[in-house]
XYZ file of C-alpha atoms in Angstrom:
656
model
C 44.588 202.562 71.842
C 43.815 204.364 75.140
C 46.419 206.553 76.913
C 47.190 204.074 79.668
C 47.798 201.221 77.212
C 50.110 203.430 75.104
C 52.243 204.376 78.085
C 52.340 200.774 79.213
C 53.810 199.736 75.844
C 56.037 202.713 74.936
C 57.083 204.615 78.054
C 60.034 203.667 80.314
C 59.174 201.657 83.399
C 59.689 204.443 85.946
C 57.715 207.000 83.888
C 54.972 204.431 83.381
C 54.671 203.797 87.099
C 54.488 207.511 87.913
C 51.817 208.225 85.257
C 49.810 205.203 86.335
C 49.958 206.343 89.968
C 48.809 209.867 89.011
C 46.001 208.508 86.838
C 44.672 206.277 89.624
C 44.988 209.124 92.152
C 42.790 211.400 90.027
C 40.183 208.694 89.624
C 40.235 207.955 93.349
C 39.676 211.620 94.250
C 36.846 212.084 91.695
C 34.930 208.800 91.754
C 32.225 210.018 89.398
C 34.666 209.934 86.434
C 35.283 206.220 86.970
C 31.577 205.479 86.646
C 30.665 203.622 83.455
C 27.332 205.413 83.501
C 29.039 208.823 83.337
C 31.400 207.741 80.563
C 28.421 206.736 78.456
C 25.978 209.537 79.145
C 28.299 212.610 79.006
C 29.629 212.094 75.440
C 26.170 211.035 74.344
C 24.648 214.220 75.748
C 27.357 216.440 74.219
C 26.996 214.809 70.808
C 23.218 215.188 70.971
C 23.551 218.893 71.799
C 25.988 219.456 68.923
C 23.728 217.616 66.457
C 20.726 219.617 67.705
C 22.499 222.955 67.241
C 23.767 221.960 63.797
C 20.269 220.776 62.877
C 18.683 224.067 63.942
C 21.261 225.990 61.917
C 20.890 223.867 58.776
C 17.093 223.777 58.792
C 16.921 227.531 59.461
C 19.214 228.138 56.495
C 17.151 225.820 54.299
C 13.926 227.547 55.288
C 15.558 230.939 54.688
C 16.689 229.856 51.238
C 13.235 228.471 50.446
C 11.519 231.716 51.442
C 13.966 233.839 49.453
C 13.614 231.607 46.393
C 9.825 231.702 46.666
C 9.899 235.503 46.973
C 12.204 235.802 43.957
C 9.877 233.561 41.901
C 6.915 235.657 42.995
C 8.695 238.831 41.861
C 9.587 237.286 38.478
C 6.022 236.002 38.028
C 4.619 239.456 38.810
C 6.958 240.945 36.194
C 5.848 238.312 33.670
C 2.152 239.042 34.371
C 2.824 242.752 33.885
C 4.626 242.170 30.584
C 1.786 239.910 29.389
C -0.724 242.650 30.245
C 1.173 245.156 28.104
C 1.302 242.643 25.233
C -2.453 242.130 25.483
C -2.976 245.896 25.408
C -0.756 246.157 22.315
C -2.726 243.403 20.546
C -5.978 245.222 21.362
C -4.560 248.449 19.923
C -3.661 246.643 16.713
C -7.120 245.056 16.436
C -8.809 248.442 16.958
C -6.489 250.078 14.417
C -7.295 247.414 11.816
C -11.015 247.954 12.475
C -10.742 251.716 12.005
C -8.272 251.651 9.113
C -10.367 249.331 6.989
C -13.702 250.889 7.981
C -15.438 252.354 4.939
C -15.151 256.113 4.654
C -12.434 256.638 7.252
C -9.576 257.174 4.767
C -11.729 259.552 2.701
C -12.743 261.480 5.818
C -9.089 261.883 6.849
C -8.122 262.935 3.323
C -11.000 265.494 3.277
C -10.391 266.621 6.925
C -14.048 265.756 7.631
C -14.192 266.218 11.426
C -17.930 265.559 11.749
C -17.744 262.208 10.006
C -14.692 261.167 12.003
C -16.318 262.289 15.276
C -19.391 260.171 14.646
C -17.308 257.153 13.709
C -14.808 257.496 16.593
C -17.448 257.978 19.297
C -19.241 254.716 18.581
C -16.043 252.709 18.236
C -14.547 254.204 21.435
C -17.607 253.390 23.550
C -18.134 249.894 22.158
C -14.441 248.881 22.305
C -13.536 250.886 25.449
C -10.837 252.913 23.654
C -9.518 255.774 25.801
C -7.948 257.817 23.007
C -8.357 258.001 19.200
C -6.622 260.619 17.061
C -6.873 261.252 13.314
C -3.764 262.977 11.901
C -3.446 264.520 8.430
C -0.482 264.047 6.114
C 1.178 267.183 7.586
C 1.223 265.759 11.135
C -1.624 268.001 12.415
C -4.459 266.529 14.414
C -7.772 266.580 12.560
C -9.684 265.432 15.627
C -8.730 263.740 18.893
C -11.215 261.796 21.051
C -10.761 260.832 24.700
C -13.146 258.453 26.442
C -13.598 258.004 30.219
C -15.250 254.619 30.855
C -16.054 255.408 34.505
C -17.708 258.763 33.711
C -19.187 257.395 30.487
C -18.394 260.539 28.520
C -16.261 261.552 25.559
C -14.341 264.729 24.744
C -13.060 265.963 21.397
C -10.060 268.165 20.604
C -8.926 269.675 17.331
C -5.790 271.345 16.046
C -3.264 269.298 18.058
C 0.223 269.370 16.542
C 1.742 265.862 16.326
C 4.379 266.716 13.732
C 7.124 267.094 16.339
C 6.856 263.429 17.313
C 9.383 261.315 15.412
C 7.099 258.290 15.184
C 4.409 260.396 13.440
C 6.877 261.390 10.723
C 8.013 257.755 10.417
C 4.425 256.634 9.738
C 3.579 259.505 7.361
C 6.732 258.929 5.311
C 5.958 255.190 4.975
C 8.859 253.885 7.009
C 9.017 250.300 8.306
C 10.691 248.727 11.328
C 11.399 245.055 12.034
C 7.698 244.422 12.804
C 5.909 246.474 10.156
C 4.667 249.938 9.258
C 3.107 250.605 12.684
C 4.867 252.251 15.613
C 4.221 252.382 19.356
C 5.611 253.997 22.504
C 4.926 256.357 25.415
C 3.361 259.799 24.938
C 2.756 262.706 27.331
C -0.173 264.872 26.175
C -2.411 267.548 27.622
C -4.966 264.780 28.238
C -2.494 262.720 30.274
C 0.165 260.054 29.751
C -0.626 257.319 27.218
C 0.797 254.183 25.692
C -0.051 254.542 22.013
C 0.029 252.644 18.730
C -0.063 254.556 15.415
C -0.681 253.250 11.880
C -0.752 254.872 8.413
C -4.017 255.368 6.539
C -3.939 254.866 2.758
C -6.428 255.750 0.073
C -7.550 253.468 -2.747
C -4.273 254.119 -4.601
C -2.214 253.046 -1.537
C -1.110 256.636 -1.014
C -0.660 257.648 2.642
C -3.244 260.358 3.409
C -2.753 260.474 7.183
C -2.530 258.330 10.296
C -4.681 256.894 13.065
C -3.462 256.803 16.669
C -4.970 254.722 19.475
C -3.835 255.147 23.079
C -4.509 253.798 26.569
C -3.969 255.788 29.712
C -0.896 254.498 31.544
C -2.504 255.034 34.951
C -5.573 252.986 34.001
C -3.363 250.211 32.639
C -1.170 250.157 35.760
C -4.208 249.911 38.051
C -5.349 246.803 36.149
C -1.856 245.283 36.144
C -1.470 245.911 39.884
C -4.567 243.800 40.559
C -3.311 241.021 38.277
C 0.310 240.972 39.460
C -0.493 241.599 43.163
C 2.347 244.135 43.196
C 2.888 247.835 42.614
C 4.013 248.849 39.117
C 6.157 251.715 37.878
C 6.991 252.900 34.338
C 10.284 254.617 33.449
C 11.384 256.242 30.195
C 14.447 254.971 28.247
C 16.735 257.228 30.324
C 15.450 255.637 33.553
C 13.375 258.614 34.759
C 9.984 257.891 36.322
C 6.935 258.321 34.081
C 4.234 257.093 36.453
C 3.654 254.546 39.229
C 0.957 253.061 41.426
C 3.059 253.809 44.521
C 2.380 256.780 46.752
C 5.275 259.232 46.790
C 7.975 258.121 49.269
C 9.256 260.527 51.900
C 12.539 260.912 49.990
C 10.721 261.490 46.701
C 10.246 259.433 43.556
C 13.930 259.797 42.650
C 14.785 256.676 44.697
C 12.812 254.596 42.166
C 14.756 255.833 39.114
C 17.717 254.089 37.494
C 20.443 254.860 34.952
C 18.959 253.297 31.820
C 22.034 253.916 29.669
C 24.358 252.152 32.125
C 21.965 249.213 32.345
C 21.998 248.797 28.547
C 25.774 249.262 28.310
C 26.245 246.492 30.892
C 24.140 244.164 28.730
C 21.735 243.412 31.611
C 18.190 242.250 30.823
C 16.934 242.861 34.358
C 17.954 244.624 37.575
C 16.942 243.678 41.118
C 17.211 246.379 43.776
C 16.491 246.420 47.488
C 15.292 249.681 49.034
C 13.451 251.088 52.028
C 10.090 252.736 51.372
C 7.681 254.021 54.000
C 9.881 252.524 56.737
C 9.685 248.988 55.299
C 11.907 246.836 53.090
C 10.979 246.446 49.419
C 12.472 244.770 46.379
C 12.113 246.164 42.853
C 12.641 244.137 39.669
C 13.354 246.314 36.609
C 12.927 244.840 33.127
C 12.777 246.477 29.658
C 9.357 247.769 28.576
C 8.937 246.141 25.161
C 6.298 247.527 22.817
C 6.204 246.022 19.300
C 9.540 244.292 19.980
C 11.227 247.648 20.650
C 12.420 249.018 23.973
C 10.203 251.944 25.032
C 11.607 252.300 28.541
C 11.628 250.174 31.692
C 8.932 248.609 33.820
C 9.403 247.926 37.528
C 7.557 245.527 39.837
C 7.639 246.496 43.534
C 6.896 244.040 46.344
C 7.393 244.277 50.089
C 9.971 241.844 51.497
C 9.079 242.556 55.123
C 7.250 239.271 55.591
C 10.405 237.254 54.824
C 12.198 238.476 57.964
C 9.062 237.867 60.047
C 8.628 234.340 58.679
C 12.316 233.510 59.256
C 12.159 234.654 62.883
C 8.988 232.645 63.510
C 10.393 229.490 61.930
C 13.730 229.831 63.732
C 11.989 230.074 67.100
C 9.696 227.156 66.280
C 12.527 224.860 65.211
C 14.620 225.892 68.217
C 11.831 224.826 70.563
C 11.325 221.548 68.690
C 15.025 220.675 68.752
C 15.344 221.659 72.431
C 12.512 219.358 73.424
C 13.839 216.594 71.194
C 17.364 216.956 72.621
C 16.067 216.720 76.178
C 14.084 213.604 75.315
C 17.098 211.971 73.640
C 19.350 212.729 76.605
C 16.839 211.218 79.021
C 16.548 208.159 76.817
C 20.331 207.830 76.716
C 20.524 207.978 80.479
C 17.934 205.191 80.809
C 19.832 203.053 78.308
C 23.083 203.579 80.254
C 21.464 201.925 83.282
C 21.189 198.703 81.347
C 24.709 198.450 79.951
C 26.105 194.926 80.135
C 28.859 194.026 82.503
C 32.477 194.372 81.359
C 32.938 190.613 80.999
C 30.010 190.313 78.618
C 31.401 193.274 76.706
C 34.806 191.591 76.379
C 33.156 188.388 75.221
C 31.294 190.186 72.441
C 34.519 191.964 71.491
C 36.398 188.639 71.250
C 33.693 187.225 68.985
C 33.878 190.309 66.745
C 37.672 190.088 66.411
C 37.409 186.390 65.674
C 34.996 187.302 62.887
C 37.606 189.596 61.296
C 36.560 192.995 62.707
C 39.945 194.378 63.801
C 38.647 197.937 64.343
C 37.026 197.040 67.637
C 38.370 198.314 70.971
C 37.242 197.417 74.488
C 37.269 201.024 75.700
C 37.722 199.811 79.286
C 40.054 201.660 81.673
C 40.168 199.796 84.998
C 42.767 199.094 87.692
C 41.868 195.446 88.289
C 42.632 192.215 86.424
C 39.748 192.799 84.003
C 41.327 196.123 83.043
C 44.691 194.427 82.381
C 42.967 191.780 80.274
C 41.182 194.532 78.308
C 44.476 196.351 77.690
C 46.182 193.180 76.486
C 43.244 192.526 74.183
C 43.430 196.050 72.757
C 47.193 195.764 72.101
C 46.725 192.471 70.298
C 43.922 193.900 68.144
C 45.976 197.004 67.371
C 48.975 195.018 66.129
C 46.792 192.792 63.975
C 45.101 195.851 62.504
C 48.427 197.590 61.818
C 49.836 194.559 59.995
C 46.646 194.151 57.959
C 46.602 197.849 57.049
C 50.284 197.771 56.107
C 49.734 194.810 53.790
C 46.724 196.548 52.175
C 48.714 199.784 51.817
C 51.642 198.016 50.133
C 49.325 196.243 47.737
C 47.536 199.502 46.866
C 50.867 201.266 46.333
C 52.062 198.496 44.040
C 48.910 198.793 41.909
C 49.235 202.584 41.842
C 52.915 202.454 40.857
C 52.103 200.085 38.002
C 49.423 202.461 36.695
C 51.753 205.444 37.021
C 54.512 203.635 35.107
C 52.069 202.754 32.341
C 50.844 206.378 32.087
C 54.418 207.722 32.179
C 55.437 205.364 29.383
C 52.501 206.476 27.223
C 53.252 210.166 27.876
C 56.947 209.563 27.137
C 56.167 208.012 23.769
C 53.790 210.836 22.858
C 56.287 213.461 23.988
C 59.090 211.795 22.043
C 57.037 211.781 18.845
C 56.035 215.412 19.348
C 59.667 216.374 20.093
C 60.896 214.728 16.900
C 58.251 216.546 14.856
C 58.956 219.864 16.642
C 62.699 219.536 16.041
C 62.041 218.748 12.395
C 59.806 221.812 12.043
C 62.321 223.994 13.900
C 65.180 222.862 11.674
C 63.236 223.546 8.509
C 62.053 226.871 9.945
C 65.640 227.967 10.630
C 66.758 226.907 7.157
C 63.809 228.685 5.541
C 64.303 231.883 7.553
C 67.924 231.964 6.426
C 67.256 231.832 2.707
C 63.820 233.408 2.292
C 65.057 237.036 2.268
C 67.789 236.207 -0.240
C 65.144 234.797 -2.605
C 62.419 237.387 -1.943
C 64.576 240.418 -2.880
C 65.578 239.183 -6.379
C 61.943 238.226 -7.044
C 60.881 241.764 -6.187
C 63.500 243.129 -8.592
C 62.362 240.781 -11.386
C 58.717 241.697 -10.869
C 59.502 245.412 -10.730
C 61.626 245.390 -13.893
C 58.966 243.385 -15.747
C 56.315 245.948 -14.752
C 58.580 248.844 -15.795
C 59.322 247.288 -19.194
C 55.636 246.532 -19.802
C 54.902 250.271 -19.506
C 57.075 251.038 -22.549
C 54.847 252.029 -25.441
C 56.781 250.548 -28.385
C 56.731 246.868 -27.382
C 55.321 244.213 -29.663
C 52.628 241.789 -28.567
C 55.040 238.875 -28.043
C 57.255 240.931 -25.713
C 54.236 242.179 -23.727
C 52.983 238.605 -23.245
C 56.464 237.518 -22.186
C 56.720 240.327 -19.637
C 53.260 239.406 -18.242
C 54.413 235.789 -17.910
C 57.574 236.916 -16.059
C 55.543 239.167 -13.737
C 52.909 236.487 -12.985
C 55.574 233.843 -12.365
C 57.452 236.212 -10.047
C 54.213 236.930 -8.147
C 53.527 233.206 -7.789
C 57.093 232.575 -6.594
C 56.758 235.497 -4.188
C 53.566 233.929 -2.763
C 55.403 230.645 -2.188
C 58.305 232.478 -0.518
C 55.796 234.408 1.660
C 54.268 231.080 2.766
C 57.756 229.865 3.611
C 58.364 233.006 5.640
C 55.109 232.509 7.537
C 56.171 228.961 8.252
C 59.551 230.147 9.559
C 57.996 232.854 11.729
C 55.238 230.879 13.427
C 54.199 233.187 16.238
C 53.067 232.563 19.801
C 49.260 232.229 19.992
C 47.332 235.196 21.383
C 45.037 233.271 23.715
C 41.432 234.403 24.096
C 38.329 232.816 25.555
C 36.122 232.331 22.483
C 33.232 230.211 21.222
C 34.602 227.351 19.086
C 31.127 226.791 17.647
C 31.143 230.374 16.317
C 34.690 229.902 14.928
C 33.575 226.790 12.991
C 30.542 228.631 11.626
C 32.893 231.419 10.444
C 35.077 228.809 8.714
C 31.991 227.376 6.981
C 31.086 230.822 5.670
C 34.621 231.539 4.438
C 34.861 228.205 2.596
C 31.265 228.136 1.342
C 32.200 229.009 -2.235
C 35.085 226.520 -2.305
C 32.849 223.726 -0.967
C 30.031 224.508 -3.382
C 32.426 224.775 -6.340
C 33.899 221.374 -5.472
C 30.397 219.812 -5.427
C 30.953 218.809 -1.789
C 28.134 218.431 0.745
C 29.106 219.861 4.143
C 27.364 218.077 7.053
C 27.996 219.971 10.331
C 27.281 218.341 13.704
C 27.643 221.190 16.207
C 26.233 221.601 19.740
C 23.153 223.773 20.142
C 24.920 225.936 22.736
C 28.248 227.741 22.797
C 31.464 225.773 23.435
C 33.820 228.168 25.202
C 37.568 227.486 25.155
C 40.868 229.379 25.356
C 42.687 229.617 22.002
C 43.976 231.976 19.318
C 40.912 232.359 17.041
C 42.924 233.550 14.019
C 45.436 230.692 14.128
C 42.824 227.992 14.823
C 40.649 229.389 12.017
C 43.708 229.080 9.719
C 44.094 225.413 10.734
C 40.404 224.625 10.137
C 40.288 226.412 6.755
C 43.392 224.462 5.700
C 41.754 221.156 6.709
C 38.515 222.004 4.854
C 40.497 223.035 1.763
C 42.510 219.788 1.806
C 39.316 217.777 2.237
C 37.639 219.438 -0.772
C 40.756 218.903 -2.897
C 40.774 215.234 -1.846
C 37.298 214.825 -3.424
C 37.786 215.838 -7.105
C 34.445 214.281 -8.074
C 32.557 215.724 -5.095
C 31.513 213.970 -1.915
C 30.571 214.513 1.711
C 32.492 216.352 4.442
C 31.278 215.612 7.999
C 32.418 218.128 10.643
C 31.639 217.599 14.335
C 32.484 219.438 17.562
C 32.318 217.732 20.956
C 33.690 218.066 24.479
C 35.658 215.170 25.948
C 37.053 215.383 29.491
C 38.902 218.738 29.597
C 39.318 218.980 25.815
C 37.247 219.924 22.807
C 37.498 217.601 19.815
C 36.938 218.716 16.206
C 36.530 215.874 13.697
C 36.597 216.346 9.902
C 35.755 213.214 7.893
C 35.742 213.297 4.076
C 34.762 210.684 1.519
C 37.754 211.376 -0.715
C 40.446 209.247 -2.276
C 42.279 208.650 1.020
C 46.002 208.696 1.842
C 48.272 205.683 1.318
C 49.575 204.189 4.546
C 53.204 205.004 3.703
C 52.308 208.700 3.327
C 50.257 209.038 6.527
C 53.345 209.260 8.743
C 54.835 212.000 6.508
C 51.908 214.346 5.906
C 52.984 216.718 8.676
C 56.557 216.959 7.341
C 57.446 220.315 5.765
C 57.321 220.406 1.939
C 55.694 216.963 1.699
C 52.724 217.021 -0.667
C 50.831 214.587 -2.883
C 49.359 217.352 -5.062
C 50.487 217.852 -8.666
C 53.588 219.986 -9.149
C 52.870 223.695 -8.789
C 49.604 223.222 -6.852
C 50.951 223.075 -3.310
C 53.972 223.903 -1.169
C 53.557 221.094 1.379
C 53.507 223.595 4.253
C 49.783 223.740 5.119
C 49.645 220.715 7.420
C 53.108 221.485 8.852
C 51.960 224.963 9.866
C 48.703 223.513 11.239
C 50.652 220.953 13.259
C 52.824 223.734 14.734
C 49.804 225.882 15.652
C 47.974 223.005 17.376
C 51.153 221.976 19.216
C 51.632 225.498 20.539
C 48.069 225.303 21.855
C 49.100 222.155 23.809
C 46.772 220.160 21.570
C 47.025 217.216 19.193
C 46.200 216.705 15.518
C 45.762 213.124 14.343
C 44.884 211.526 11.026
C 43.166 208.277 10.052
C 42.842 207.331 6.392
C 41.846 204.444 4.173
C 42.465 204.534 0.449
C 39.213 204.722 -1.494
C 37.159 205.319 1.659
C 38.267 208.732 2.923
C 40.345 210.560 5.528
C 39.552 211.750 9.055
C 41.451 214.538 10.817
C 40.960 214.856 14.596
C 42.015 218.088 16.331
C 42.039 218.054 20.152
C 42.508 221.322 22.062
C 42.390 221.963 25.831
C 39.386 223.938 27.028
C 41.662 225.938 29.331
C 45.272 226.921 28.653
C 46.329 228.772 31.826
C 49.876 227.422 31.797
C 50.475 227.831 28.049
C 52.927 230.717 28.408
C 55.048 228.778 30.880
C 55.204 225.746 28.601
C 56.101 227.829 25.562
C 58.964 229.427 27.518
């Protein structure tokens, strides 16, 4: 409803006349505002400008995000190419080591310290296979001969007498140690010939005795130059502490220290990669650090460095381009809107179309006409009529919707009330038994301790006959068994508040399987787990829930005296996780199903159960704001369903 129509309906007569007079006076003094053309084109132009500005902003943000994502992918791909290059180098080292180790005469030459024979063998292999460093080491860790090969110069050099015994990996190889991969070791090494990535392997004689070791290395600088060409990025190598070993970058003005990281902190934080932004040579760069893995062991860190300067340039260029496009498009749309406004139908035709729309059931239409003549009055009357029809229709729809909603709410409230009533009855029953048990358990436990103690004291007497000793052992064992039952009763009476933690329910179930593995196997039961492939995180007390699950598995095994199958599944449903345990045992009679959670109720033979296991489990699940349900059919089996909320933020408030 427009302002004039509202005042005409609601305001007092004198106020209405004054406002109407003021309204018409303003229009008379500024004729342009009464023009239908202006009323159409001005909002249209403003809306077009707003949409254009929003469009420029959104598209610029999308382009920015696309560039940043593309740059991040490029950085990750460069890191992957670098890692693949190191893996290829490691494989080549292993192939060359196998060739040398199994070459005839090499082990004998190392055992005999035959430098001339080793020199002749190493020189040919190094040139043919492009090996930059080969070292033969005796069983004392001393270098017999070391060869270095420069492919560009085409020459080789030999060194003797190098001491490798101080390197831990040399001693590991010579003493025959193994790691997760095998008896070979690899890492970074700084020598008088330069910095190398090496792989070392033991050399054995015909009797499999270690007589020395062979070491093959590649210059780090040569490797980084190759990787830089492949990855299209600069590469840097850091030691396990995060200090720089070497890099393809020229030294920054502030020194190489800006490229180093705290390796220990990175490992303690459990991070597998680190992305840093920094300024080098007056430009912006990004560095991606990842572990340097050699033979599946961390030998330091490798960094991939790429300039991010082009991102800012590309964003500026695209922003300017889209701004120009949207400016031109906005101007064209505004001009088009102005031309369309020239051809707007007369008010009478507009009212006719409005009347046809209302007759067709469209009550949301409004004439939008504000005039001072008879046509304006007709338009106002039409708008008031449409408004009242719309209000009555909306009121009827609202009342109908509310009635449907109230019915659903009543149905849900009734269901919750029934569930709450059943849980309250069970909780009151458990509380009553808990109070009774707590009151008598100490009075029973103390005499049992006295009986057990006296029996043990008497059994230590040296002049007892065999019958008396057996009697005392029976008294002591019976007292211990009674004490165990009383302890279970005390645990039942002192059921504690759960200590909530965010844990992986899948891992908890796997722990339960391990703890009950012997029981399941002894009972000739086949356990069939159906667990998700990924973790299922939830908030619960892992110790108490593990107690519940072990109790359910134990009951299931005992329900299958001749063996059978126990299916265990874990799934998420809405905001809950659901654990289902289905056995193929004897089943529970229908009259006992409603009583299995009652304290001291048991169907086991006398002396084999206290009837508290399921009662305690019910209490634990209830305090987790969960549910435990049972379905059973005699001769077919029993299914227990435990439902727990994934989150339990308000648990403390509910327990209070």
